[in-house]
GROMACS .gro file of C-alpha atoms in nm:
model
  400
    1MET     CA    1  -1.386  -1.187   1.860
    2ARG     CA    2  -1.113  -1.008   1.674
    3ALA     CA    3  -1.191  -0.654   1.535
    4TRP     CA    4  -1.143  -0.741   1.151
    5ALA     CA    5  -1.373  -1.068   1.185
    6GLY     CA    6  -1.672  -0.885   1.015
    7LEU     CA    7  -1.450  -0.731   0.744
    8PRO     CA    8  -1.541  -0.986   0.460
    9LEU     CA    9  -1.919  -0.938   0.537
   10VAL     CA   10  -1.836  -0.535   0.494
   11ALA     CA   11  -1.656  -0.581   0.165
   12ALA     CA   12  -1.928  -0.836   0.052
   13VAL     CA   13  -2.205  -0.566   0.113
   14LEU     CA   14  -2.002  -0.286  -0.038
   15LEU     CA   15  -1.964  -0.481  -0.365
   16ALA     CA   16  -2.319  -0.612  -0.378
   17VAL     CA   17  -2.458  -0.262  -0.334
   18ALA     CA   18  -2.224  -0.105  -0.606
   19ALA     CA   19  -2.290  -0.394  -0.838
   20LEU     CA   20  -2.654  -0.328  -0.795
   21LEU     CA   21  -2.638   0.037  -0.841
   22ALA     CA   22  -2.429  -0.003  -1.139
   23LEU     CA   23  -2.684  -0.231  -1.323
   24THR     CA   24  -2.965  -0.023  -1.218
   25LEU     CA   25  -2.880   0.344  -1.230
   26GLY     CA   26  -2.812   0.536  -1.534
   27THR     CA   27  -3.040   0.638  -1.828
   28PRO     CA   28  -3.281   0.481  -1.831
   29VAL     CA   29  -3.301   0.346  -1.499
   30VAL     CA   30  -3.396  -0.024  -1.467
   31PRO     CA   31  -3.595  -0.140  -1.165
   32PRO     CA   32  -3.403  -0.391  -0.940
   33HIS     CA   33  -3.654  -0.656  -0.966
   34ARG     CA   34  -3.595  -0.675  -1.354
   35VAL     CA   35  -3.223  -0.736  -1.298
   36PRO     CA   36  -3.230  -1.108  -1.249
   37GLY     CA   37  -3.467  -1.168  -1.548
   38ALA     CA   38  -3.244  -0.934  -1.770
   39LEU     CA   39  -2.907  -1.131  -1.675
   40ALA     CA   40  -3.097  -1.453  -1.759
   41GLY     CA   41  -3.199  -1.341  -2.093
   42GLY     CA   42  -3.511  -1.130  -2.042
   43SER     CA   43  -3.882  -1.219  -2.104
   44GLY     CA   44  -3.920  -0.991  -2.416
   45GLY     CA   45  -3.638  -1.153  -2.616
   46SER     CA   46  -3.328  -0.990  -2.756
   47ASP     CA   47  -3.533  -0.665  -2.840
   48ASP     CA   48  -3.615  -0.615  -2.463
   49LEU     CA   49  -3.434  -0.273  -2.378
   50ALA     CA   50  -3.338  -0.378  -2.022
   51THR     CA   51  -3.179  -0.706  -2.123
   52VAL     CA   52  -2.975  -0.530  -2.397
   53LEU     CA   53  -2.885  -0.255  -2.170
   54ILE     CA   54  -2.761  -0.478  -1.868
   55ARG     CA   55  -2.617  -0.747  -2.072
   56GLU     CA   56  -2.447  -0.581  -2.333
   57ILE     CA   57  -2.338  -0.236  -2.176
   58ARG     CA   58  -2.357  -0.220  -1.814
   59LEU     CA   59  -2.258  -0.582  -1.706
   60PRO     CA   60  -1.928  -0.583  -1.911
   61ARG     CA   61  -1.852  -0.262  -1.781
   62LEU     CA   62  -1.896  -0.365  -1.422
   63LEU     CA   63  -1.689  -0.662  -1.451
   64LEU     CA   64  -1.412  -0.473  -1.617
   65ALA     CA   65  -1.431  -0.213  -1.333
   66LEU     CA   66  -1.401  -0.513  -1.074
   67VAL     CA   67  -1.099  -0.681  -1.266
   68ALA     CA   68  -0.937  -0.358  -1.323
   69GLY     CA   69  -0.944  -0.242  -0.946
   70ALA     CA   70  -0.842  -0.606  -0.847
   71CYS     CA   71  -0.528  -0.594  -1.064
   72LEU     CA   72  -0.424  -0.241  -0.963
   73GLY     CA   73  -0.450  -0.303  -0.593
   74ALA     CA   74  -0.235  -0.631  -0.626
   75ALA     CA   75   0.011  -0.452  -0.829
   76GLY     CA   76   0.048  -0.175  -0.588
   77LEU     CA   77   0.079  -0.401  -0.302
   78VAL     CA   78   0.355  -0.589  -0.502
   79LEU     CA   79   0.547  -0.303  -0.570
   80GLN     CA   80   0.535  -0.148  -0.225
   81GLU     CA   81   0.652  -0.474  -0.086
   82ALA     CA   82   0.927  -0.555  -0.343
   83LEU     CA   83   1.061  -0.189  -0.273
   84ARG     CA   84   0.995  -0.163   0.089
   85ASN     CA   85   0.839   0.169   0.019
   86PRO     CA   86   0.459   0.261   0.103
   87LEU     CA   87   0.455   0.518  -0.167
   88ALA     CA   88   0.593   0.277  -0.441
   89VAL     CA   89   0.282   0.301  -0.692
   90PRO     CA   90   0.260   0.256  -1.063
   91GLU     CA   91   0.222   0.620  -1.122
   92MET     CA   92   0.540   0.703  -0.929
   93LEU     CA   93   0.756   0.440  -1.101
   94GLY     CA   94   0.693   0.518  -1.483
   95VAL     CA   95   0.495   0.211  -1.517
   96SER     CA   96   0.159   0.362  -1.597
   97SER     CA   97   0.324   0.633  -1.806
   98GLY     CA   98   0.525   0.369  -1.999
   99ALA     CA   99   0.212   0.164  -2.091
  100ALA     CA  100  -0.003   0.461  -2.178
  101LEU     CA  101   0.302   0.594  -2.397
  102GLY     CA  102   0.294   0.232  -2.574
  103VAL     CA  103  -0.077   0.263  -2.650
  104ALA     CA  104  -0.096   0.626  -2.763
  105ALA     CA  105   0.219   0.642  -2.983
  106PRO     CA  106   0.050   0.410  -3.258
  107LEU     CA  107  -0.261   0.632  -3.257
  108VAL     CA  108  -0.070   0.969  -3.313
  109LEU     CA  109   0.158   0.802  -3.581
  110SER     CA  110  -0.161   0.655  -3.769
  111LEU     CA  111  -0.045   0.285  -3.716
  112SER     CA  112  -0.327   0.046  -3.778
  113LEU     CA  113  -0.304  -0.217  -3.534
  114PRO     CA  114  -0.541  -0.502  -3.422
  115LEU     CA  115  -0.701  -0.481  -3.067
  116TRP     CA  116  -0.494  -0.770  -2.923
  117ALA     CA  117  -0.181  -0.589  -2.994
  118HIS     CA  118  -0.261  -0.293  -2.768
  119PRO     CA  119  -0.174  -0.502  -2.436
  120LEU     CA  120   0.138  -0.615  -2.607
  121LEU     CA  121   0.255  -0.233  -2.663
  122ALA     CA  122   0.132  -0.148  -2.293
  123VAL     CA  123   0.326  -0.438  -2.149
  124ALA     CA  124   0.656  -0.292  -2.347
  125GLY     CA  125   0.602   0.040  -2.230
  126ALA     CA  126   0.531  -0.052  -1.876
  127GLY     CA  127   0.830  -0.271  -1.855
  128LEU     CA  128   1.058  -0.031  -2.013
  129GLY     CA  129   0.949   0.257  -1.753
  130GLY     CA  130   0.988   0.014  -1.458
  131VAL     CA  131   1.337  -0.106  -1.578
  132LEU     CA  132   1.428   0.243  -1.644
  133THR     CA  133   1.350   0.333  -1.286
  134LEU     CA  134   1.502   0.028  -1.125
  135ALA     CA  135   1.840   0.056  -1.329
  136ALA     CA  136   1.874   0.434  -1.250
  137ALA     CA  137   1.814   0.393  -0.893
  138GLY     CA  138   2.024   0.104  -0.825
  139PHE     CA  139   1.765  -0.155  -0.849
  140GLY     CA  140   1.610  -0.034  -0.500
  141ARG     CA  141   1.902  -0.027  -0.279
  142GLY     CA  142   1.736   0.287  -0.124
  143PRO     CA  143   1.371   0.311  -0.103
  144SER     CA  144   1.372   0.705  -0.119
  145ALA     CA  145   1.608   0.692  -0.425
  146VAL     CA  146   1.371   0.470  -0.601
  147LEU     CA  147   1.069   0.684  -0.545
  148LEU     CA  148   1.274   1.010  -0.649
  149THR     CA  149   1.396   0.826  -0.964
  150GLY     CA  150   1.065   0.684  -1.066
  151ALA     CA  151   0.903   1.032  -1.036
  152ALA     CA  152   1.174   1.163  -1.278
  153VAL     CA  153   1.121   0.879  -1.516
  154ALA     CA  154   0.735   0.917  -1.516
  155ALA     CA  155   0.793   1.296  -1.581
  156ALA     CA  156   1.004   1.212  -1.870
  157LEU     CA  157   0.741   0.972  -2.026
  158GLN     CA  158   0.462   1.205  -1.975
  159ALA     CA  159   0.661   1.475  -2.157
  160ALA     CA  160   0.713   1.236  -2.444
  161LEU     CA  161   0.310   1.205  -2.421
  162LEU     CA  162   0.274   1.564  -2.428
  163VAL     CA  163   0.486   1.588  -2.761
  164LEU     CA  164   0.260   1.335  -2.913
  165MET     CA  165  -0.048   1.520  -2.805
  166VAL     CA  166   0.090   1.837  -3.011
  167LEU     CA  167   0.168   1.615  -3.298
  168ALA     CA  168  -0.209   1.477  -3.293
  169ASP     CA  169  -0.498   1.615  -3.501
  170GLN     CA  170  -0.796   1.725  -3.322
  171LEU     CA  171  -0.979   1.398  -3.323
  172ASP     CA  172  -0.680   1.179  -3.199
  173LEU     CA  173  -0.626   1.455  -2.932
  174GLN     CA  174  -0.966   1.417  -2.787
  175LEU     CA  175  -0.910   1.036  -2.769
  176ILE     CA  176  -0.582   1.045  -2.610
  177TYR     CA  177  -0.690   1.325  -2.360
  178ARG     CA  178  -0.982   1.093  -2.227
  179TYR     CA  179  -0.788   0.791  -2.259
  180LEU     CA  180  -0.498   0.939  -2.030
  181LEU     CA  181  -0.755   1.005  -1.778
  182GLY     CA  182  -0.890   0.661  -1.751
  183SER     CA  183  -1.240   0.569  -1.838
  184PHE     CA  184  -1.468   0.251  -1.878
  185ALA     CA  185  -1.698   0.418  -2.090
  186GLY     CA  186  -1.794   0.230  -2.427
  187ARG     CA  187  -1.610  -0.083  -2.316
  188GLY     CA  188  -1.801  -0.392  -2.396
  189TRP     CA  189  -1.713  -0.787  -2.407
  190ASP     CA  190  -1.456  -0.715  -2.704
  191ALA     CA  191  -1.232  -0.546  -2.434
  192TRP     CA  192  -1.220  -0.881  -2.249
  193GLY     CA  193  -1.039  -1.032  -2.532
  194GLY     CA  194  -0.717  -0.798  -2.447
  195VAL     CA  195  -0.743  -0.859  -2.080
  196TRP     CA  196  -0.833  -1.206  -1.973
  197PRO     CA  197  -0.524  -1.385  -2.120
  198TRP     CA  198  -0.258  -1.171  -1.963
  199LEU     CA  199  -0.461  -1.214  -1.622
  200LEU     CA  200  -0.461  -1.589  -1.664
  201ALA     CA  201  -0.089  -1.548  -1.710
  202ALA     CA  202   0.006  -1.317  -1.439
  203ALA     CA  203  -0.207  -1.498  -1.148
  204PRO     CA  204   0.002  -1.801  -1.089
  205LEU     CA  205   0.304  -1.572  -1.114
  206LEU     CA  206   0.163  -1.356  -0.853
  207VAL     CA  207   0.123  -1.653  -0.613
  208LEU     CA  208   0.460  -1.765  -0.700
  209CYS     CA  209   0.639  -1.459  -0.579
  210LEU     CA  210   0.449  -1.402  -0.250
  211PRO     CA  211   0.713  -1.603  -0.046
  212VAL     CA  212   1.003  -1.384  -0.209
  213LEU     CA  213   0.802  -1.083  -0.126
  214ALA     CA  214   0.797  -1.178   0.222
  215VAL     CA  215   1.167  -1.238   0.272
  216LEU     CA  216   1.231  -0.906   0.068
  217ARG     CA  217   1.043  -0.725   0.348
  218LEU     CA  218   1.311  -0.816   0.584
  219GLY     CA  219   1.556  -0.607   0.394
  220ASP     CA  220   1.815  -0.661   0.123
  221GLU     CA  221   2.104  -0.798   0.347
  222THR     CA  222   1.869  -1.044   0.548
  223ALA     CA  223   1.730  -1.147   0.222
  224GLY     CA  224   2.066  -1.203   0.056
  225ALA     CA  225   2.178  -1.422   0.358
  226LEU     CA  226   1.877  -1.628   0.350
  227GLY     CA  227   1.963  -1.710  -0.038
  228VAL     CA  228   1.749  -1.467  -0.219
  229ARG     CA  229   1.913  -1.289  -0.511
  230VAL     CA  230   1.778  -0.945  -0.446
  231ARG     CA  231   1.793  -0.799  -0.788
  232ARG     CA  232   1.648  -1.086  -0.968
  233ALA     CA  233   1.380  -1.092  -0.717
  234ARG     CA  234   1.288  -0.739  -0.765
  235LEU     CA  235   1.298  -0.758  -1.141
  236ALA     CA  236   1.045  -1.084  -1.112
  237ALA     CA  237   0.811  -0.867  -0.900
  238LEU     CA  238   0.845  -0.583  -1.145
  239ALA     CA  239   0.755  -0.797  -1.399
  240VAL     CA  240   0.441  -0.939  -1.218
  241ALA     CA  241   0.332  -0.584  -1.153
  242VAL     CA  242   0.370  -0.497  -1.517
  243LEU     CA  243   0.164  -0.792  -1.630
  244LEU     CA  244  -0.116  -0.691  -1.395
  245ILE     CA  245  -0.131  -0.304  -1.487
  246ALA     CA  246  -0.052  -0.308  -1.848
  247PRO     CA  247  -0.366  -0.480  -1.987
  248VAL     CA  248  -0.581  -0.247  -1.778
  249VAL     CA  249  -0.387   0.045  -1.911
  250ALA     CA  250  -0.434  -0.072  -2.245
  251VAL     CA  251  -0.813  -0.118  -2.227
  252CYS     CA  252  -0.917   0.166  -1.984
  253GLY     CA  253  -0.631   0.389  -1.961
  254PRO     CA  254  -0.421   0.478  -1.640
  255VAL     CA  255  -0.679   0.457  -1.365
  256ALA     CA  256  -0.479   0.667  -1.113
  257TRP     CA  257  -0.390   0.585  -0.746
  258VAL     CA  258  -0.591   0.268  -0.688
  259GLY     CA  259  -0.264   0.093  -0.647
  260PHE     CA  260  -0.170   0.337  -0.372
  261LEU     CA  261  -0.504   0.337  -0.168
  262ALA     CA  262  -0.599  -0.033  -0.171
  263PRO     CA  263  -0.286  -0.169  -0.005
  264HIS     CA  264  -0.311   0.098   0.277
  265LEU     CA  265  -0.673   0.017   0.316
  266ALA     CA  266  -0.568  -0.345   0.358
  267ARG     CA  267  -0.295  -0.273   0.603
  268ARG     CA  268  -0.515  -0.032   0.811
  269LEU     CA  269  -0.787  -0.303   0.854
  270ARG     CA  270  -0.528  -0.606   0.879
  271PRO     CA  271  -0.243  -0.448   1.080
  272GLY     CA  272   0.054  -0.658   1.129
  273ALA     CA  273  -0.049  -0.917   0.853
  274ASP     CA  274   0.223  -1.051   0.636
  275VAL     CA  275   0.201  -1.023   0.231
  276VAL     CA  276   0.014  -1.350   0.198
  277ARG     CA  277  -0.287  -1.224   0.422
  278LEU     CA  278  -0.279  -0.875   0.268
  279LEU     CA  279  -0.300  -0.971  -0.078
  280PRO     CA  280  -0.666  -1.084  -0.087
  281TRP     CA  281  -0.775  -0.753   0.091
  282ALA     CA  282  -0.583  -0.543  -0.155
  283VAL     CA  283  -0.741  -0.720  -0.423
  284VAL     CA  284  -1.098  -0.680  -0.273
  285TRP     CA  285  -1.066  -0.289  -0.173
  286GLY     CA  286  -0.918  -0.220  -0.511
  287ALA     CA  287  -1.226  -0.372  -0.672
  288VAL     CA  288  -1.452  -0.179  -0.426
  289VAL     CA  289  -1.271   0.149  -0.488
  290THR     CA  290  -1.290   0.126  -0.876
  291VAL     CA  291  -1.658   0.024  -0.894
  292TRP     CA  292  -1.768   0.304  -0.659
  293ALA     CA  293  -1.541   0.560  -0.824
  294ASP     CA  294  -1.700   0.429  -1.176
  295LEU     CA  295  -2.048   0.497  -1.014
  296ALA     CA  296  -1.950   0.857  -0.935
  297ALA     CA  297  -1.825   0.896  -1.284
  298ARG     CA  298  -2.153   0.822  -1.434
  299LEU     CA  299  -2.386   0.962  -1.232
  300ALA     CA  300  -2.239   1.259  -1.039
  301LEU     CA  301  -2.266   1.517  -1.309
  302ALA     CA  302  -2.515   1.313  -1.539
  303PRO     CA  303  -2.575   1.320  -1.819
  304THR     CA  304  -2.222   1.433  -1.861
  305GLU     CA  305  -1.983   1.155  -1.776
  306THR     CA  306  -1.649   1.212  -1.620
  307PRO     CA  307  -1.329   1.018  -1.633
  308VAL     CA  308  -1.311   0.733  -1.357
  309GLY     CA  309  -0.939   0.823  -1.318
  310ALA     CA  310  -1.019   1.170  -1.208
  311TRP     CA  311  -1.231   1.018  -0.916
  312THR     CA  312  -0.984   0.781  -0.800
  313ALA     CA  313  -0.721   1.027  -0.793
  314LEU     CA  314  -0.952   1.290  -0.623
  315VAL     CA  315  -1.029   1.030  -0.340
  316GLY     CA  316  -0.749   0.824  -0.336
  317VAL     CA  317  -0.453   1.065  -0.263
  318PRO     CA  318  -0.579   1.217   0.044
  319VAL     CA  319  -0.740   0.917   0.199
  320GLY     CA  320  -0.429   0.711   0.121
  321VAL     CA  321  -0.203   0.989   0.283
  322ALA     CA  322  -0.442   0.985   0.582
  323LEU     CA  323  -0.417   0.607   0.636
  324LEU     CA  324  -0.028   0.622   0.563
  325LYS     CA  325  -0.015   0.905   0.845
  326ALA     CA  326  -0.248   0.714   1.086
  327GLY     CA  327  -0.027   0.393   1.041
  328ARG     CA  328   0.287   0.576   1.152
  329ARG     CA  329   0.153   0.779   1.425
  330PRO     CA  330   0.343   0.719   1.760
  331ARG     CA  331   0.196   0.599   2.057
  332GLU     CA  332   0.107   0.872   2.336
  333PRO     CA  333   0.397   0.836   2.591
  334HIS     CA  334   0.350   0.799   2.941
  335ALA     CA  335   0.305   1.133   3.147
  336ARG     CA  336   0.610   1.072   3.311
  337ASN     CA  337   0.811   1.044   3.017
  338ARG     CA  338   0.667   1.348   2.809
  339PRO     CA  339   0.920   1.609   2.728
  340GLY     CA  340   0.948   1.870   2.997
  341ALA     CA  341   0.784   1.687   3.262
  342PRO     CA  342   0.927   1.685   3.599
  343TYR     CA  343   1.164   1.392   3.703
  344GLU     CA  344   1.008   1.169   3.950
  345PRO     CA  345   1.263   0.932   4.088
  346GLN     CA  346   1.171   0.564   4.173
  347GLY     CA  347   1.357   0.540   4.493
  348PRO     CA  348   1.641   0.326   4.566
  349TYR     CA  349   1.630  -0.045   4.476
  350GLU     CA  350   1.560  -0.246   4.778
  351PRO     CA  351   1.664  -0.636   4.744
  352GLN     CA  352   1.413  -0.876   4.864
  353GLY     CA  353   1.476  -1.228   5.055
  354PRO     CA  354   1.688  -1.318   5.355
  355TYR     CA  355   1.982  -1.089   5.204
  356ALA     CA  356   1.801  -0.768   5.233
  357PRO     CA  357   1.940  -0.509   5.499
  358GLN     CA  358   1.731  -0.340   5.729
  359ASN     CA  359   1.858   0.007   5.616
  360PRO     CA  360   2.069   0.009   5.293
  361TYR     CA  361   2.273   0.305   5.409
  362GLU     CA  362   2.378   0.153   5.764
  363PRO     CA  363   2.553  -0.161   5.739
  364SER     CA  364   2.497  -0.429   5.977
  365GLY     CA  365   2.730  -0.669   6.145
  366ALA     CA  366   3.060  -0.605   6.336
  367TYR     CA  367   3.113  -0.255   6.244
  368GLU     CA  368   2.985   0.062   6.422
  369PRO     CA  369   2.943   0.411   6.286
  370SER     CA  370   3.226   0.659   6.358
  371GLY     CA  371   3.058   0.961   6.327
  372ARG     CA  372   3.227   1.042   5.976
  373SER     CA  373   3.013   1.078   5.686
  374VAL     CA  374   3.082   1.012   5.326
  375ALA     CA  375   2.902   1.204   5.041
  376VAL     CA  376   2.766   0.947   4.767
  377GLY     CA  377   2.564   1.119   4.492
  378PRO     CA  378   2.276   1.327   4.648
  379TYR     CA  379   2.300   1.113   4.979
  380THR     CA  380   2.529   1.129   5.290
  381VAL     CA  381   2.606   0.783   5.405
  382ALA     CA  382   2.761   0.708   5.762
  383ALA     CA  383   3.108   0.538   5.726
  384PRO     CA  384   3.170   0.227   5.938
  385ALA     CA  385   3.422   0.281   6.215
  386ARG     CA  386   3.772   0.126   6.170
  387THR     CA  387   3.894  -0.175   6.366
  388SER     CA  388   4.204  -0.173   6.574
  389GLU     CA  389   4.397  -0.360   6.313
  390GLU     CA  390   4.272  -0.129   6.042
  391ALA     CA  391   4.395   0.182   6.284
  392SER     CA  392   4.736   0.034   6.340
  393ARG     CA  393   4.790  -0.051   5.974
  394HIS     CA  394   4.679   0.317   5.866
  395GLY     CA  395   4.912   0.456   6.150
  396ARG     CA  396   5.200   0.252   6.027
  397THR     CA  397   5.154   0.373   5.646
  398GLY     CA  398   5.092   0.735   5.739
  399ARG     CA  399   4.765   0.746   5.550
  400PRO     CA  400   4.454   0.906   5.718
   0.00000   0.00000   0.00000
């Protein structure tokens, strides 16, 4: 059985345990045996505290964390495959910063907008940041150039956010500060109105772009030779990633580095798999990471709740870097091939079969050694004796 055959069971157990803890732990604690009844409607009617707590507060928060992690994991994989860069994440390409800027600007400018308009602004800001990065870096012709340009664009957008925070009053400043760190606190069923339409639009587009991503992995020249228009394909992949990231950022804020950790977990657990097989694993591990990070945000410093984005960044960056280094670690060379090891000659090649001579340095046949020796490399080989015809010819020409 292959080593990864039991991974679906492990992921299912992690998700089930996280879901149970998310529904039961907190203030107050709900016993696990009351969870099924509360999900079904409760036995005490709508006034039952456990029913209201689970169905109206904890369940929508759990589902939102699952969907947000899945979207961020898929978006991170799309960006890394499209740009052929394992460090290509939304936080380093200006996508998350652009989405946050699009949502925070109306708040500071005191513009009253309906809730459904926030994802539109997030999509516009995320698209602007991604297009600026690709345009400045030459549409990804060099992976390192895209990464450096994306870091510069993200820094510029974050500087614009700092300017907005200076102009905001005290109440808006607190709201923007918590929003920029990412949090699922206070998100109920009304938050789903700004998420599910975009996810329905992004899911089929994500499936359609997978074959193109598999070709882009081969390199720009090979993809162009196979008929793929590289710039258009890369823009299409960016558009799909924006549709996955922007609704999450609009509702929850930028939950950092989930798009970096989830694809590397998928590659570590399924080495050598193509992008079609990696996508489900990136989705699953993104959901697992986000739900467990939300549990830590709720319970680690209870009764104070910390932002979930702080936990994902705190855990995601070192673990992702460790996975990246482990994936690139070269194999241990053979002792004979290690640097500084003494040279061990393998010996001369000895042909097999009926043509193999008894001694490769002593020719057989009509010739006999004449006593002369000829140096050939590190060996001394006995020269064959001249025949009478060769001796007379050499005598006539005067050559030795």
